[in-house]
Amino acid sequence: MPRPRSARPTQRDIAEMAGVSITTVSHVVNGTRAVAEETKAAVLRAIETTGYTGDAIARSLVTGGTRSIGMAISLVANPYFAALMHAIEREASANGYTVLLADTHDTAGTERDVVRALRSRRVDGLLITPAPGDGSVLGELVSLDVPTVLMDRLTTRTDIDQVGSENIQATSALTAHLASLGHRRIGMISGAPGLTTSDERVLGYRLGLGRSGLSWAPDLVACGQSSRDGGGLALSTLLALPDPPTALVVANDSMMVGVLHEARRRGLRIGQDLPVVVYDDVEWADLVDPPLTTMAQPIEEIGRRAVRLLLARLADPSRPAETVRLPPTLRHRASCGCGR
């Protein structure tokens, strides 16, 4: 078998040693096409013999892992995702893993592309905050047995690991709190359609109304598209009603920013003219005037549990899939109108 021609082996050297074409070596290394087991074994032997393991992808073929985790998440969808990313990186690093980040832009098409790109880097597993869509990416990952953990936006699937906050009871508690202050027309600004978090928080809002003896009125719910601009437009929609809401539940902090801007533009005082509560808590929540009453997600714990679930899956691929719901914490401040 010919010896490699350079101190730093190349795919050409691997091809010569294995007696195959460079194209075949490329297919084995990148997983771009099925290769006969005997041919693949010859390429792997050549990779190991030449020391071509300096390349992370080639190393993964020989050792069975790259000690890397792929994370597919939208970098702009929600400010809290940045904190989640930091928590994941800390936990992964503590366990000897690096994290490769890919931005899904919160669209199904981009999500599909970036997930496939991460897989081409032969990451050991994936952490995903699913984009709104048909769920085809998740179906593909499950069918291919790719170790995967969903974060934040959970599904009803029972064949994939996932971790996120509890949404229904938490939003119910926010709604019931406003009702306990005497409000009978409580509005809601909901998140983007197609997200489980949006659906669950609307369900929680309806549950809170029912528990408080209040009727469900569809016109009191306006979609804020999970964005700042959408939150402002949704507030305008609700305030234009013949009988507008006297208090408001906002389903995330991005939309809350839009609510604050639109309220200021109209000269409305949050907490007095318009009591407001919001699901999510950000660093500035207690710095605005008045400070915001929020439902704070356990971001650090979500990040830690996501990494630990993935490592458990890597250690035991046959273990039953697990869904973890972590309770958020009510942070009672003054925007709800309590004067606290």
One Martini backbone bead per residue (centre of mass of N, CA, C, O) as a GRO file, in nm:
protein
  340
    1MET     BB    1   0.095   0.037   0.025
    2PRO     BB    2   0.104   0.351  -0.016
    3ARG     BB    3   0.253   0.625   0.084
    4PRO     BB    4   0.240   0.920   0.186
    5ARG     BB    5   0.353   1.235   0.031
    6SER     BB    6   0.297   1.384   0.309
    7ALA     BB    7   0.293   1.515   0.627
    8ARG     BB    8   0.002   1.608   0.524
    9PRO     BB    9  -0.264   1.457   0.475
   10THR     BB   10  -0.479   1.372   0.211
   11GLN     BB   11  -0.730   1.262   0.013
   12ARG     BB   12  -0.533   1.145  -0.193
   13ASP     BB   13  -0.383   0.960   0.003
   14ILE     BB   14  -0.628   0.799   0.090
   15ALA     BB   15  -0.704   0.692  -0.189
   16GLU     BB   16  -0.442   0.535  -0.247
   17MET     BB   17  -0.449   0.348   0.005
   18ALA     BB   18  -0.756   0.239  -0.063
   19GLY     BB   19  -0.820   0.227  -0.377
   20VAL     BB   20  -0.964   0.505  -0.447
   21SER     BB   21  -1.136   0.775  -0.489
   22ILE     BB   22  -1.174   1.097  -0.396
   23THR     BB   23  -1.481   1.093  -0.403
   24THR     BB   24  -1.516   0.862  -0.202
   25VAL     BB   25  -1.381   0.996   0.035
   26SER     BB   26  -1.576   1.232   0.050
   27HIS     BB   27  -1.831   1.060   0.109
   28VAL     BB   28  -1.729   0.945   0.376
   29VAL     BB   29  -1.660   1.208   0.530
   30ASN     BB   30  -1.954   1.365   0.453
   31GLY     BB   31  -2.208   1.179   0.393
   32THR     BB   32  -2.326   1.212   0.072
   33ARG     BB   33  -2.295   0.889   0.027
   34ALA     BB   34  -2.329   0.576  -0.025
   35VAL     BB   35  -2.104   0.313   0.090
   36ALA     BB   36  -1.947   0.048   0.086
   37GLU     BB   37  -1.832  -0.118   0.354
   38GLU     BB   38  -1.553  -0.205   0.243
   39THR     BB   39  -1.472   0.075   0.141
   40LYS     BB   40  -1.507   0.229   0.405
   41ALA     BB   41  -1.301   0.063   0.567
   42ALA     BB   42  -1.055   0.142   0.394
   43VAL     BB   43  -1.071   0.445   0.451
   44LEU     BB   44  -1.050   0.429   0.761
   45ARG     BB   45  -0.773   0.295   0.769
   46ALA     BB   46  -0.626   0.526   0.624
   47ILE     BB   47  -0.690   0.747   0.822
   48GLU     BB   48  -0.552   0.611   1.067
   49THR     BB   49  -0.267   0.568   0.941
   50THR     BB   50  -0.210   0.881   0.853
   51GLY     BB   51  -0.347   1.094   1.056
   52TYR     BB   52  -0.634   1.233   0.950
   53THR     BB   53  -0.739   1.344   1.252
   54GLY     BB   54  -0.712   1.658   1.241
   55ASP     BB   55  -0.984   1.629   1.130
   56ALA     BB   56  -1.290   1.634   1.266
   57ILE     BB   57  -1.436   1.446   1.067
   58ALA     BB   58  -1.230   1.219   1.058
   59ARG     BB   59  -1.222   1.165   1.360
   60SER     BB   60  -1.519   1.073   1.382
   61LEU     BB   61  -1.479   0.809   1.216
   62VAL     BB   62  -1.279   0.678   1.427
   63THR     BB   63  -1.411   0.762   1.724
   64GLY     BB   64  -1.738   0.852   1.699
   65GLY     BB   65  -1.656   1.168   1.767
   66THR     BB   66  -1.641   1.546   1.824
   67ARG     BB   67  -1.734   1.696   2.082
   68SER     BB   68  -2.011   1.812   1.954
   69ILE     BB   69  -2.272   2.068   1.937
   70GLY     BB   70  -2.570   2.145   1.792
   71MET     BB   71  -2.729   2.478   1.742
   72ALA     BB   72  -3.072   2.560   1.668
   73ILE     BB   73  -3.145   2.912   1.648
   74SER     BB   74  -3.293   3.212   1.710
   75LEU     BB   75  -3.138   3.536   1.737
   76VAL     BB   76  -3.433   3.724   1.722
   77ALA     BB   77  -3.700   3.613   1.857
   78ASN     BB   78  -3.558   3.621   2.159
   79PRO     BB   79  -3.378   3.751   2.415
   80TYR     BB   80  -3.355   3.479   2.589
   81PHE     BB   81  -3.177   3.306   2.394
   82ALA     BB   82  -2.901   3.418   2.479
   83ALA     BB   83  -2.906   3.301   2.766
   84LEU     BB   84  -2.939   3.008   2.675
   85MET     BB   85  -2.675   2.981   2.521
   86HIS     BB   86  -2.485   3.029   2.763
   87ALA     BB   87  -2.581   2.789   2.933
   88ILE     BB   88  -2.502   2.573   2.726
   89GLU     BB   89  -2.200   2.635   2.699
   90ARG     BB   90  -2.127   2.583   2.993
   91GLU     BB   91  -2.222   2.287   3.012
   92ALA     BB   92  -2.062   2.173   2.775
   93SER     BB   93  -1.778   2.254   2.872
   94ALA     BB   94  -1.793   2.092   3.143
   95ASN     BB   95  -1.816   1.818   2.935
   96GLY     BB   96  -1.619   1.862   2.672
   97TYR     BB   97  -1.787   2.061   2.481
   98THR     BB   98  -1.882   2.198   2.183
   99VAL     BB   99  -2.050   2.476   2.011
  100LEU     BB  100  -2.261   2.492   1.726
  101LEU     BB  101  -2.394   2.770   1.563
  102ALA     BB  102  -2.733   2.824   1.427
  103ASP     BB  103  -2.943   3.025   1.227
  104THR     BB  104  -3.298   3.007   1.156
  105HIS     BB  105  -3.486   3.272   1.150
  106ASP     BB  106  -3.765   3.130   1.209
  107THR     BB  107  -3.752   2.920   0.961
  108ALA     BB  108  -3.804   2.623   0.806
  109GLY     BB  109  -3.597   2.636   0.574
  110THR     BB  110  -3.349   2.724   0.739
  111GLU     BB  111  -3.356   2.499   0.942
  112ARG     BB  112  -3.301   2.270   0.746
  113ASP     BB  113  -3.024   2.374   0.646
  114VAL     BB  114  -2.871   2.398   0.924
  115VAL     BB  115  -2.907   2.109   1.016
  116ARG     BB  116  -2.754   1.982   0.779
  117ALA     BB  117  -2.491   2.135   0.829
  118LEU     BB  118  -2.437   2.019   1.110
  119ARG     BB  119  -2.433   1.722   1.023
  120SER     BB  120  -2.185   1.759   0.828
  121ARG     BB  121  -2.004   1.809   1.100
  122ARG     BB  122  -2.059   1.573   1.301
  123VAL     BB  123  -2.231   1.600   1.527
  124ASP     BB  124  -2.346   1.433   1.810
  125GLY     BB  125  -2.574   1.662   1.844
  126LEU     BB  126  -2.900   1.830   1.903
  127LEU     BB  127  -3.020   2.168   1.950
  128ILE     BB  128  -3.369   2.285   1.942
  129THR     BB  129  -3.563   2.564   1.824
  130PRO     BB  130  -3.843   2.556   1.677
  131ALA     BB  131  -3.987   2.641   1.398
  132PRO     BB  132  -4.229   2.740   1.226
  133GLY     BB  133  -4.426   2.454   1.104
  134ASP     BB  134  -4.438   2.106   0.993
  135GLY     BB  135  -4.195   1.920   1.128
  136SER     BB  136  -3.991   1.777   0.925
  137VAL     BB  137  -3.721   1.790   1.074
  138LEU     BB  138  -3.798   1.611   1.313
  139GLY     BB  139  -3.875   1.363   1.149
  140GLU     BB  140  -3.594   1.322   1.028
  141LEU     BB  141  -3.432   1.288   1.291
  142VAL     BB  142  -3.588   1.047   1.402
  143SER     BB  143  -3.550   0.852   1.153
  144LEU     BB  144  -3.216   0.886   1.190
  145ASP     BB  145  -3.126   0.889   1.495
  146VAL     BB  146  -3.080   1.179   1.601
  147PRO     BB  147  -2.958   1.338   1.856
  148THR     BB  148  -3.228   1.517   2.027
  149VAL     BB  149  -3.321   1.850   2.157
  150LEU     BB  150  -3.579   2.029   2.272
  151MET     BB  151  -3.651   2.386   2.307
  152ASP     BB  152  -3.923   2.554   2.460
  153ARG     BB  153  -4.065   2.432   2.191
  154LEU     BB  154  -4.292   2.206   2.229
  155THR     BB  155  -4.432   1.886   2.186
  156THR     BB  156  -4.644   1.590   2.147
  157ARG     BB  157  -4.419   1.420   2.132
  158THR     BB  158  -4.265   1.082   2.238
  159ASP     BB  159  -3.972   1.059   2.043
  160ILE     BB  160  -3.845   1.316   2.204
  161ASP     BB  161  -3.643   1.526   2.350
  162GLN     BB  162  -3.748   1.775   2.610
  163VAL     BB  163  -3.724   2.135   2.713
  164GLY     BB  164  -3.925   2.351   2.934
  165SER     BB  165  -4.170   2.552   3.006
  166GLU     BB  166  -4.444   2.630   3.176
  167ASN     BB  167  -4.753   2.780   3.039
  168ILE     BB  168  -5.047   2.744   3.137
  169GLN     BB  169  -5.045   2.797   3.447
  170ALA     BB  170  -4.885   3.063   3.431
  171THR     BB  171  -5.092   3.225   3.259
  172SER     BB  172  -5.327   3.183   3.445
  173ALA     BB  173  -5.204   3.341   3.685
  174LEU     BB  174  -5.184   3.614   3.545
  175THR     BB  175  -5.486   3.644   3.483
  176ALA     BB  176  -5.596   3.606   3.774
  177HIS     BB  177  -5.457   3.852   3.892
  178LEU     BB  178  -5.618   4.064   3.734
  179ALA     BB  179  -5.896   3.967   3.833
  180SER     BB  180  -5.835   4.025   4.142
  181LEU     BB  181  -5.840   4.350   4.066
  182GLY     BB  182  -6.132   4.368   3.883
  183HIS     BB  183  -6.105   4.259   3.605
  184ARG     BB  184  -6.323   4.186   3.299
  185ARG     BB  185  -6.129   4.303   3.057
  186ILE     BB  186  -5.897   4.083   2.932
  187GLY     BB  187  -5.622   4.096   2.746
  188MET     BB  188  -5.431   3.958   2.455
  189ILE     BB  189  -5.091   3.900   2.346
  190SER     BB  190  -4.995   3.693   2.106
  191GLY     BB  191  -4.819   3.476   1.939
  192ALA     BB  192  -4.706   3.307   1.698
  193PRO     BB  193  -4.816   3.106   1.479
  194GLY     BB  194  -4.718   2.755   1.531
  195LEU     BB  195  -4.662   2.777   1.835
  196THR     BB  196  -4.675   2.621   2.133
  197THR     BB  197  -4.644   2.866   2.316
  198SER     BB  198  -4.884   3.020   2.206
  199ASP     BB  199  -5.106   2.810   2.260
  200GLU     BB  200  -5.055   2.770   2.567
  201ARG     BB  201  -5.099   3.069   2.656
  202VAL     BB  202  -5.387   3.092   2.559
  203LEU     BB  203  -5.494   2.862   2.729
  204GLY     BB  204  -5.415   2.991   2.999
  205TYR     BB  205  -5.589   3.240   2.970
  206ARG     BB  206  -5.860   3.088   2.953
  207LEU     BB  207  -5.829   2.947   3.225
  208GLY     BB  208  -5.813   3.206   3.398
  209LEU     BB  209  -6.091   3.307   3.328
  210GLY     BB  210  -6.256   3.065   3.428
  211ARG     BB  211  -6.148   3.071   3.725
  212SER     BB  212  -6.276   3.385   3.740
  213GLY     BB  213  -6.563   3.396   3.584
  214LEU     BB  214  -6.485   3.444   3.280
  215SER     BB  215  -6.526   3.523   2.956
  216TRP     BB  216  -6.472   3.438   2.632
  217ALA     BB  217  -6.313   3.679   2.397
  218PRO     BB  218  -6.177   3.689   2.090
  219ASP     BB  219  -6.133   4.012   2.060
  220LEU     BB  220  -5.910   4.005   2.314
  221VAL     BB  221  -5.725   3.875   2.088
  222ALA     BB  222  -5.391   3.956   1.974
  223CYS     BB  223  -5.152   3.927   1.734
  224GLY     BB  224  -4.782   3.980   1.774
  225GLN     BB  225  -4.568   3.777   1.630
  226SER     BB  226  -4.328   3.788   1.846
  227SER     BB  227  -4.295   4.110   1.821
  228ARG     BB  228  -4.251   4.436   1.852
  229ASP     BB  229  -4.437   4.544   1.627
  230GLY     BB  230  -4.669   4.347   1.687
  231GLY     BB  231  -4.732   4.452   1.971
  232GLY     BB  232  -4.818   4.740   1.888
  233LEU     BB  233  -5.046   4.657   1.690
  234ALA     BB  234  -5.213   4.494   1.894
  235LEU     BB  235  -5.277   4.725   2.082
  236SER     BB  236  -5.429   4.896   1.877
  237THR     BB  237  -5.652   4.690   1.826
  238LEU     BB  238  -5.764   4.679   2.119
  239LEU     BB  239  -5.813   4.995   2.155
  240ALA     BB  240  -6.031   4.999   1.905
  241LEU     BB  241  -6.240   4.896   2.064
  242PRO     BB  242  -6.542   4.971   2.193
  243ASP     BB  243  -6.439   4.759   2.437
  244PRO     BB  244  -6.171   4.776   2.591
  245PRO     BB  245  -5.928   4.679   2.769
  246THR     BB  246  -5.807   4.709   3.120
  247ALA     BB  247  -5.610   4.465   3.062
  248LEU     BB  248  -5.284   4.281   3.018
  249VAL     BB  249  -5.153   4.003   2.832
  250VAL     BB  250  -4.817   3.915   2.757
  251ALA     BB  251  -4.637   3.651   2.587
  252ASN     BB  252  -4.375   3.845   2.550
  253ASP     BB  253  -4.096   4.063   2.550
  254SER     BB  254  -4.098   4.165   2.263
  255MET     BB  255  -4.394   4.271   2.270
  256MET     BB  256  -4.357   4.456   2.516
  257VAL     BB  257  -4.196   4.672   2.374
  258GLY     BB  258  -4.427   4.760   2.186
  259VAL     BB  259  -4.623   4.837   2.411
  260LEU     BB  260  -4.455   5.062   2.540
  261HIS     BB  261  -4.437   5.244   2.288
  262GLU     BB  262  -4.742   5.275   2.232
  263ALA     BB  263  -4.821   5.388   2.506
  264ARG     BB  264  -4.644   5.637   2.491
  265ARG     BB  265  -4.760   5.756   2.230
  266ARG     BB  266  -5.056   5.776   2.384
  267GLY     BB  267  -5.016   5.844   2.701
  268LEU     BB  268  -4.991   5.580   2.861
  269ARG     BB  269  -5.009   5.429   3.182
  270ILE     BB  270  -4.853   5.189   3.318
  271GLY     BB  271  -5.066   5.055   3.579
  272GLN     BB  272  -5.307   5.267   3.530
  273ASP     BB  273  -5.437   5.275   3.243
  274LEU     BB  274  -5.251   4.992   3.192
  275PRO     BB  275  -5.245   4.695   3.298
  276VAL     BB  276  -4.951   4.469   3.307
  277VAL     BB  277  -4.849   4.144   3.191
  278VAL     BB  278  -4.561   3.903   3.152
  279TYR     BB  279  -4.414   3.661   2.961
  280ASP     BB  280  -4.121   3.709   3.092
  281ASP     BB  281  -3.773   3.793   3.177
  282VAL     BB  282  -3.569   4.077   3.197
  283GLU     BB  283  -3.324   4.290   3.291
  284TRP     BB  284  -3.531   4.554   3.246
  285ALA     BB  285  -3.799   4.498   3.412
  286ASP     BB  286  -3.693   4.676   3.684
  287LEU     BB  287  -3.624   4.964   3.518
  288VAL     BB  288  -3.882   5.039   3.448
  289ASP     BB  289  -4.177   5.269   3.428
  290PRO     BB  290  -4.291   5.041   3.562
  291PRO     BB  291  -4.229   4.761   3.685
  292LEU     BB  292  -4.251   4.432   3.582
  293THR     BB  293  -4.483   4.187   3.567
  294THR     BB  294  -4.367   3.846   3.576
  295MET     BB  295  -4.269   3.535   3.403
  296ALA     BB  296  -3.997   3.349   3.491
  297GLN     BB  297  -3.766   3.173   3.336
  298PRO     BB  298  -3.545   2.885   3.370
  299ILE     BB  299  -3.284   2.920   3.183
  300GLU     BB  300  -3.044   2.771   3.309
  301GLU     BB  301  -3.195   2.499   3.345
  302ILE     BB  302  -3.263   2.447   3.054
  303GLY     BB  303  -2.972   2.432   2.950
  304ARG     BB  304  -2.874   2.204   3.132
  305ARG     BB  305  -3.091   1.990   3.063
  306ALA     BB  306  -3.038   1.973   2.762
  307VAL     BB  307  -2.749   1.865   2.777
  308ARG     BB  308  -2.809   1.619   2.961
  309LEU     BB  309  -3.006   1.480   2.771
  310LEU     BB  310  -2.806   1.444   2.539
  311LEU     BB  311  -2.590   1.281   2.693
  312ALA     BB  312  -2.782   1.051   2.768
  313ARG     BB  313  -2.841   0.969   2.473
  314LEU     BB  314  -2.546   0.903   2.395
  315ALA     BB  315  -2.511   0.681   2.621
  316ASP     BB  316  -2.841   0.596   2.562
  317PRO     BB  317  -3.023   0.545   2.280
  318SER     BB  318  -3.269   0.355   2.421
  319ARG     BB  319  -3.393   0.554   2.583
  320PRO     BB  320  -3.647   0.712   2.688
  321ALA     BB  321  -3.823   0.965   2.623
  322GLU     BB  322  -3.807   1.315   2.743
  323THR     BB  323  -4.016   1.543   2.934
  324VAL     BB  324  -3.946   1.881   3.046
  325ARG     BB  325  -4.108   2.079   3.301
  326LEU     BB  326  -4.054   2.409   3.406
  327PRO     BB  327  -4.103   2.636   3.651
  328PRO     BB  328  -4.198   2.941   3.682
  329THR     BB  329  -4.165   3.288   3.810
  330LEU     BB  330  -4.317   3.518   3.997
  331ARG     BB  331  -4.279   3.880   3.940
  332HIS     BB  332  -4.383   4.120   4.158
  333ARG     BB  333  -4.487   4.433   4.062
  334ALA     BB  334  -4.639   4.735   3.907
  335SER     BB  335  -4.783   4.690   3.616
  336CYS     BB  336  -5.059   4.561   3.742
  337GLY     BB  337  -5.154   4.789   3.976
  338CYS     BB  338  -5.053   4.743   4.287
  339GLY     BB  339  -4.803   4.937   4.380
  340ARG     BB  340  -4.513   4.773   4.421
   0.00000   0.00000   0.00000
